Amino acid sequence: MPDYSSPANFTGGITFDSSGGAPGSALSTGMGTTAGATAIVDSTATSIATITVPNVACSWAGLVVIRLALTGAGHTYDSTRVWVGTLAVTRVPGAAAVATLTVVTGGSNAATSAGGYTITITVALSAVSGGVTATNTFALNVTSAGSTASTSEAQCLFIGSNGATGGVLLS
Amino acid sequence: MSLHTQNRASASTGFELNPVFPIDPLADTYTVNNLKPALPQSSLHSYPYVTGASTPGIVSGTATNIGLITCANVNASMAGILLLRVACNSTGHVLDSTRLAMYGITISRVAGAALVVVLSSVFGTAIATSGSDTLTTALTLAAVSGAVTATNTIQIQVTNTESGGFTSEAQLSFIVMNSQIFGPSIT
């Protein structure tokens, strides 16, 4: 087991390379968490992850799990929310990448301390960025709204399978 | 159930938990404890992979503890999903049927108030049956234990109903994101 007793051995805000998995694996499966975002402004779409798709044939599919929590002064962690969705990404060379994000019905909920502010979440992908012959990217955006306007923090966990090493990158 | 061990063969089958919990493929075993105090500080700290041992001998129709949520009297936040595996395990019906059920989980606490934990509706269920018996399952939470100024705990309970009224087993995996290293834990 690696030694995590020192912060020097830990990369903190982590980047998950979904093209990883077992070294040399052409069809790898992996799981990881993005650094997410802190101080998310109330009711403002904020990117918490980036999906990068090179101009090659590639495919990724899996689950997206998001933790969102209030962090406003005096209301830190009043409420925490989980959001669960599925993500599918596909591309053929010379065409724009396509990514589809769908909420899992019944998979999302919130826990709120007595008397605390509550929070809602909206999750959406940005439009594709980049030309059809270039690397394409999507931002995974979260919009949070407190029952009283408040900042929040969010992070994102991916669990999925990649069609090829060097394919879709989640970070 | 706080520690998970996995042998080398299954540890190298494709999960790469980099860089939070990278698996050392050369290790005979590895352990993951989601309350490992030696983990370094991070403002957004995660425990993306923890699996508990299977709980055998679950009496049909009886709520049984299979996990424990613990949270100190601090501001804390955790969210993720629980994956529940249940299976028949009585004599003559060992592993007749296996069922998968998933739940979203959110945990929140502010210092001086009680711990609050919420499970979502079940989703992503599947069942495979090769024998004569089947089973249904439901995951629930017990009431919070502990004063509002003390560490709080909440039991995670499973109720399995085996078609023949026999015993079964259950096992939880946790994929969670934690706000801080001394925040909530699931063991």
Coordinates of C-alpha atoms in Angstrom, one line a residue:
Chain A
M1 CA 0.0 0.0 0.0
P2 CA 1.5 3.3 -0.9
D3 CA 2.4 5.6 1.9
Y4 CA 0.0 8.5 2.2
S5 CA 1.2 9.7 5.6
S6 CA 2.7 12.8 4.1
P7 CA 1.0 15.3 1.9
A8 CA 4.0 15.2 -0.3
N9 CA 2.9 11.7 -1.4
F10 CA -0.5 12.8 -2.3
T11 CA -1.4 14.9 -5.4
G12 CA -4.4 16.4 -3.8
G13 CA -6.8 17.7 -6.4
I14 CA -6.6 14.7 -8.6
T15 CA -6.8 14.2 -12.3
F16 CA -8.3 11.0 -13.5
D17 CA -7.0 9.7 -16.8
S18 CA -9.7 7.3 -17.9
S19 CA -7.4 6.0 -20.6
G20 CA -5.5 4.4 -17.7
G21 CA -6.5 1.2 -16.1
A22 CA -4.3 -1.8 -16.3
P23 CA -1.1 -0.8 -18.2
G24 CA -1.3 -1.7 -21.8
S25 CA -4.9 -2.5 -21.6
A26 CA -6.8 -1.6 -24.8
L27 CA -10.1 -1.8 -23.0
S28 CA -9.5 -0.3 -19.6
T29 CA -11.8 0.3 -16.8
G30 CA -11.2 2.9 -14.2
M31 CA -12.4 5.1 -11.5
G32 CA -11.3 8.5 -10.2
T33 CA -12.3 11.8 -8.8
T34 CA -11.7 15.3 -10.2
A35 CA -10.6 18.2 -8.1
G36 CA -13.9 19.8 -8.6
A37 CA -14.5 23.4 -7.7
T38 CA -14.8 25.5 -4.5
A39 CA -16.5 28.8 -3.9
I40 CA -19.1 28.1 -6.6
V41 CA -21.2 31.2 -7.0
D42 CA -24.9 30.6 -6.3
S43 CA -27.0 30.0 -9.5
T44 CA -23.9 30.2 -11.7
A45 CA -22.9 27.4 -14.0
T46 CA -19.4 26.3 -13.0
S47 CA -17.2 23.7 -14.6
I48 CA -16.1 20.8 -12.3
A49 CA -14.7 18.5 -14.9
T50 CA -13.5 18.4 -18.5
I51 CA -14.0 15.7 -21.0
T52 CA -11.3 15.7 -23.7
V53 CA -11.8 13.7 -26.9
P54 CA -8.9 13.5 -29.4
N55 CA -9.7 13.3 -33.1
V56 CA -9.6 9.5 -33.2
A57 CA -12.2 6.8 -32.9
C58 CA -13.0 6.5 -29.2
S59 CA -15.7 5.5 -26.8
W60 CA -16.2 5.9 -23.1
A61 CA -19.2 5.0 -20.9
G62 CA -19.9 4.9 -17.2
L63 CA -21.3 6.6 -14.2
V64 CA -20.9 10.1 -13.0
V65 CA -21.3 10.8 -9.3
I66 CA -21.3 14.4 -8.0
R67 CA -21.0 15.7 -4.4
L68 CA -22.3 19.2 -3.9
A69 CA -22.2 20.9 -0.5
L70 CA -23.0 24.4 0.8
T71 CA -19.9 26.3 2.0
G72 CA -21.2 29.8 2.7
A73 CA -20.0 31.5 5.8
G74 CA -21.9 30.3 8.8
H75 CA -23.5 27.5 6.7
T76 CA -20.6 25.3 5.9
Y77 CA -22.0 21.8 5.1
D78 CA -25.5 22.7 6.1
S79 CA -26.5 20.5 3.2
T80 CA -24.9 17.9 1.0
R81 CA -26.4 16.6 -2.2
V82 CA -25.4 13.6 -4.4
W83 CA -26.2 13.5 -8.1
V84 CA -25.8 10.3 -10.1
G85 CA -25.9 10.1 -13.9
T86 CA -24.6 8.2 -16.8
L87 CA -22.2 9.5 -19.4
A88 CA -21.5 8.2 -22.9
V89 CA -18.9 9.6 -25.2
T90 CA -18.2 8.6 -28.7
R91 CA -16.3 10.0 -31.7
V92 CA -15.2 9.0 -35.2
P93 CA -12.2 10.9 -36.7
G94 CA -13.2 13.9 -38.7
A95 CA -16.6 14.3 -36.9
A96 CA -17.4 16.2 -33.8
A97 CA -17.3 14.3 -30.5
V98 CA -20.7 13.5 -29.0
A99 CA -21.3 13.2 -25.3
T100 CA -24.6 12.4 -23.6
L101 CA -25.3 12.9 -19.9
T102 CA -28.4 11.5 -18.3
V103 CA -29.5 11.6 -14.7
V104 CA -30.2 8.3 -13.0
T105 CA -33.7 8.3 -11.8
G106 CA -33.9 7.8 -8.0
G107 CA -30.1 8.1 -7.6
S108 CA -30.0 11.6 -6.3
N109 CA -30.9 13.0 -2.9
A110 CA -29.8 15.5 -0.2
A111 CA -29.1 15.5 3.6
T112 CA -29.6 18.8 5.4
S113 CA -28.8 19.5 9.1
A114 CA -31.7 20.7 11.1
G115 CA -32.4 24.4 10.3
G116 CA -29.8 24.5 7.7
Y117 CA -29.9 26.0 4.2
T118 CA -30.9 23.6 1.5
I119 CA -29.4 23.4 -1.9
T120 CA -30.4 22.3 -5.4
I121 CA -28.3 21.1 -8.3
T122 CA -28.5 21.2 -12.0
V123 CA -25.9 19.4 -14.1
A124 CA -25.3 19.8 -17.8
L125 CA -22.6 19.4 -20.4
S126 CA -21.4 22.4 -22.3
A127 CA -21.5 22.6 -26.1
V128 CA -18.6 20.8 -27.8
S129 CA -15.5 23.0 -28.2
G130 CA -13.1 22.5 -31.1
G131 CA -13.2 21.8 -34.8
V132 CA -14.1 18.5 -36.3
T133 CA -10.5 17.7 -37.1
A134 CA -9.2 18.9 -33.7
T135 CA -9.4 17.7 -30.2
N136 CA -12.8 18.3 -28.8
T137 CA -13.7 19.2 -25.2
F138 CA -16.8 19.4 -23.1
A139 CA -17.2 21.0 -19.7
L140 CA -19.3 19.3 -17.1
N141 CA -21.1 22.2 -15.5
V142 CA -22.8 22.4 -12.1
T143 CA -25.3 25.0 -11.1
S144 CA -26.1 25.2 -7.4
A145 CA -28.8 27.2 -5.8
G146 CA -29.1 27.6 -2.0
S147 CA -32.4 28.2 -0.3
T148 CA -30.6 31.4 0.6
A149 CA -27.9 32.4 -1.9
S150 CA -24.7 30.7 -0.8
T151 CA -21.4 29.5 -2.2
S152 CA -20.9 25.8 -2.6
E153 CA -18.2 23.2 -3.5
A154 CA -18.5 20.2 -5.8
Q155 CA -16.5 17.3 -6.9
C156 CA -17.0 14.7 -9.5
L157 CA -16.3 11.0 -9.6
F158 CA -16.2 8.9 -12.8
I159 CA -16.5 5.1 -13.0
G160 CA -16.3 3.8 -16.4
S161 CA -14.8 2.0 -19.3
N162 CA -12.7 3.4 -22.1
G163 CA -12.7 2.0 -25.6
A164 CA -9.0 2.7 -26.2
T165 CA -5.9 3.9 -24.5
G166 CA -5.3 7.5 -25.5
G167 CA -9.0 7.9 -26.0
V168 CA -11.4 10.0 -23.9
L169 CA -9.8 11.8 -21.0
L170 CA -11.7 12.9 -17.9
S171 CA -10.0 15.4 -15.7
Chain B
M1 CA -15.9 -4.6 8.2
S2 CA -13.6 -1.5 8.3
L3 CA -10.9 -3.1 6.2
H4 CA -11.1 -4.5 2.8
T5 CA -8.6 -7.0 1.5
Q6 CA -8.2 -8.2 -2.0
N7 CA -5.8 -10.6 -3.4
R8 CA -3.3 -9.9 -6.1
A9 CA -5.3 -11.6 -8.9
S10 CA -8.4 -9.6 -8.4
A11 CA -6.5 -6.4 -7.6
S12 CA -5.0 -6.3 -11.1
T13 CA -8.1 -6.8 -13.1
G14 CA -8.5 -3.3 -14.4
F15 CA -9.3 -0.8 -11.7
E16 CA -6.9 2.0 -11.6
L17 CA -7.6 4.2 -8.6
N18 CA -4.9 6.7 -9.4
P19 CA -3.9 8.6 -7.7
V20 CA -6.0 8.4 -4.6
F21 CA -5.7 4.7 -4.0
P22 CA -3.5 3.2 -6.7
I23 CA -3.3 -0.5 -6.4
D24 CA 0.1 -2.0 -6.0
P25 CA -0.1 -5.0 -8.4
L26 CA 2.9 -6.5 -6.7
A27 CA 1.4 -6.6 -3.2
D28 CA -0.1 -9.8 -2.0
T29 CA -2.9 -7.9 -0.4
Y30 CA -3.8 -4.3 0.1
T31 CA -6.1 -2.6 2.5
V32 CA -8.4 0.3 2.2
N33 CA -9.8 1.9 5.3
N34 CA -12.0 4.9 4.7
L35 CA -11.2 6.3 8.1
K36 CA -7.4 6.0 7.7
P37 CA -6.2 8.9 9.8
A38 CA -2.8 8.9 8.1
L39 CA -4.4 10.1 4.9
P40 CA -3.1 13.6 4.1
Q41 CA -5.2 16.7 4.4
S42 CA -7.1 17.9 1.4
S43 CA -9.9 20.4 1.2
L44 CA -11.7 18.0 -1.1
H45 CA -10.7 14.5 -0.1
S46 CA -12.2 11.4 -1.5
Y47 CA -12.4 7.7 -0.7
P48 CA -13.5 6.3 -4.0
Y49 CA -13.2 2.6 -3.3
V50 CA -14.0 0.8 -0.1
T51 CA -15.5 -2.7 0.2
G52 CA -16.6 -4.4 3.3
A53 CA -16.6 -8.1 4.1
S54 CA -19.8 -10.1 3.5
T55 CA -22.2 -10.4 6.5
P56 CA -23.5 -14.0 6.6
G57 CA -26.4 -15.6 8.4
I58 CA -28.9 -12.7 7.8
V59 CA -32.3 -13.9 9.0
S60 CA -35.1 -13.5 6.4
G61 CA -37.2 -10.4 7.0
T62 CA -35.0 -9.1 9.8
A63 CA -33.2 -5.8 9.6
T64 CA -29.5 -6.5 10.1
N65 CA -26.6 -4.1 10.6
I66 CA -24.1 -4.3 7.7
G67 CA -22.4 -0.9 7.9
L68 CA -21.8 2.0 10.3
I69 CA -21.7 5.7 9.5
T70 CA -19.6 7.7 12.1
C71 CA -19.2 11.4 12.2
A72 CA -17.5 13.6 14.7
N73 CA -19.1 16.8 16.0
V74 CA -17.7 18.9 13.1
N75 CA -19.0 20.4 10.0
A76 CA -18.8 17.6 7.4
S77 CA -20.1 16.5 4.1
M78 CA -20.0 13.2 2.2
A79 CA -21.8 12.0 -0.9
G80 CA -21.6 9.0 -3.2
I81 CA -23.2 5.7 -3.9
L82 CA -23.6 2.4 -2.1
L83 CA -23.5 -0.9 -4.0
L84 CA -25.2 -3.7 -2.2
R85 CA -24.7 -7.4 -3.0
V86 CA -27.0 -9.9 -1.4
A87 CA -27.3 -13.6 -1.9
C88 CA -29.0 -16.7 -0.6
N89 CA -26.6 -18.7 1.7
S90 CA -28.6 -21.2 3.6
T91 CA -27.8 -24.9 3.6
G92 CA -29.0 -26.3 0.3
H93 CA -29.4 -22.9 -1.2
V94 CA -25.9 -21.4 -1.1
L95 CA -25.7 -18.7 -3.7
D96 CA -28.9 -19.8 -5.4
S97 CA -29.5 -16.2 -6.3
T98 CA -27.5 -12.9 -6.2
R99 CA -29.0 -9.5 -6.3
L100 CA -27.4 -6.0 -6.9
A101 CA -28.9 -2.8 -5.7
M102 CA -27.5 0.7 -5.7
Y103 CA -28.4 3.8 -3.5
G104 CA -27.2 7.3 -3.5
I105 CA -26.1 8.5 -0.1
T106 CA -25.6 12.0 1.3
I107 CA -24.2 12.8 4.7
S108 CA -24.2 16.3 6.3
R109 CA -23.5 17.6 9.7
V110 CA -22.8 21.0 11.3
A111 CA -21.2 21.1 14.7
G112 CA -23.7 21.1 17.5
A113 CA -26.5 19.6 15.4
A114 CA -27.3 15.9 14.8
L115 CA -25.8 14.0 11.9
V116 CA -28.1 13.7 9.0
V117 CA -27.9 10.8 6.5
V118 CA -30.2 10.2 3.6
L119 CA -30.5 7.3 1.2
S120 CA -31.9 7.7 -2.2
S121 CA -34.4 5.4 -3.8
V122 CA -32.9 2.2 -5.1
F123 CA -31.6 2.2 -8.6
G124 CA -29.6 0.0 -10.9
T125 CA -30.9 -3.3 -9.6
A126 CA -30.2 -6.7 -11.1
I127 CA -30.7 -10.3 -10.1
A128 CA -29.2 -13.5 -11.3
T129 CA -30.7 -16.8 -10.2
S130 CA -29.4 -20.3 -10.8
G131 CA -31.1 -22.2 -8.0
S132 CA -34.6 -22.6 -6.6
D133 CA -34.6 -19.7 -4.2
T134 CA -34.6 -16.0 -4.8
L135 CA -34.5 -13.0 -2.5
T136 CA -35.5 -9.3 -2.3
T137 CA -33.6 -6.7 -0.4
A138 CA -34.0 -3.2 1.1
L139 CA -31.4 -0.9 2.6
T140 CA -32.4 1.4 5.4
L141 CA -30.9 3.6 8.1
A142 CA -31.3 3.3 11.8
A143 CA -31.9 6.3 14.0
V144 CA -29.0 8.5 14.8
S145 CA -27.1 7.6 18.0
G146 CA -25.3 10.1 20.1
A147 CA -25.9 13.6 21.5
V148 CA -25.8 16.7 19.3
T149 CA -22.4 17.7 20.8
A150 CA -20.9 14.2 20.5
T151 CA -19.8 11.9 17.8
N152 CA -22.9 10.5 16.1
T153 CA -23.4 7.1 14.5
I154 CA -26.0 5.6 12.2
Q155 CA -26.3 1.9 11.4
I156 CA -26.8 0.9 7.8
Q157 CA -29.3 -2.0 7.8
V158 CA -30.3 -4.5 5.2
T159 CA -33.6 -6.5 5.2
N160 CA -33.4 -9.5 3.0
T161 CA -36.5 -11.6 2.3
E162 CA -35.5 -15.1 1.1
S163 CA -38.2 -16.9 -0.9
G164 CA -38.0 -20.0 1.3
G165 CA -37.6 -18.0 4.5
F166 CA -33.9 -19.0 4.8
T167 CA -30.8 -17.0 5.7
S168 CA -28.8 -14.9 3.3
E169 CA -25.7 -12.8 3.1
A170 CA -25.0 -9.1 2.3
Q171 CA -22.0 -7.0 1.3
L172 CA -21.6 -3.3 0.8
S173 CA -19.2 -1.4 -1.4
F174 CA -18.8 2.4 -1.0
I175 CA -17.8 4.9 -3.6
V176 CA -17.9 8.2 -1.8
M177 CA -16.5 11.7 -1.9
N178 CA -15.6 13.2 1.5
S179 CA -15.1 16.9 2.3
Q180 CA -12.3 16.2 4.8
I181 CA -10.2 13.4 6.2
F182 CA -11.8 13.6 9.7
G183 CA -15.3 13.9 8.4
P184 CA -17.8 11.1 8.1
S185 CA -16.7 7.5 7.7
I186 CA -18.4 4.3 6.6
T187 CA -17.1 1.1 8.0

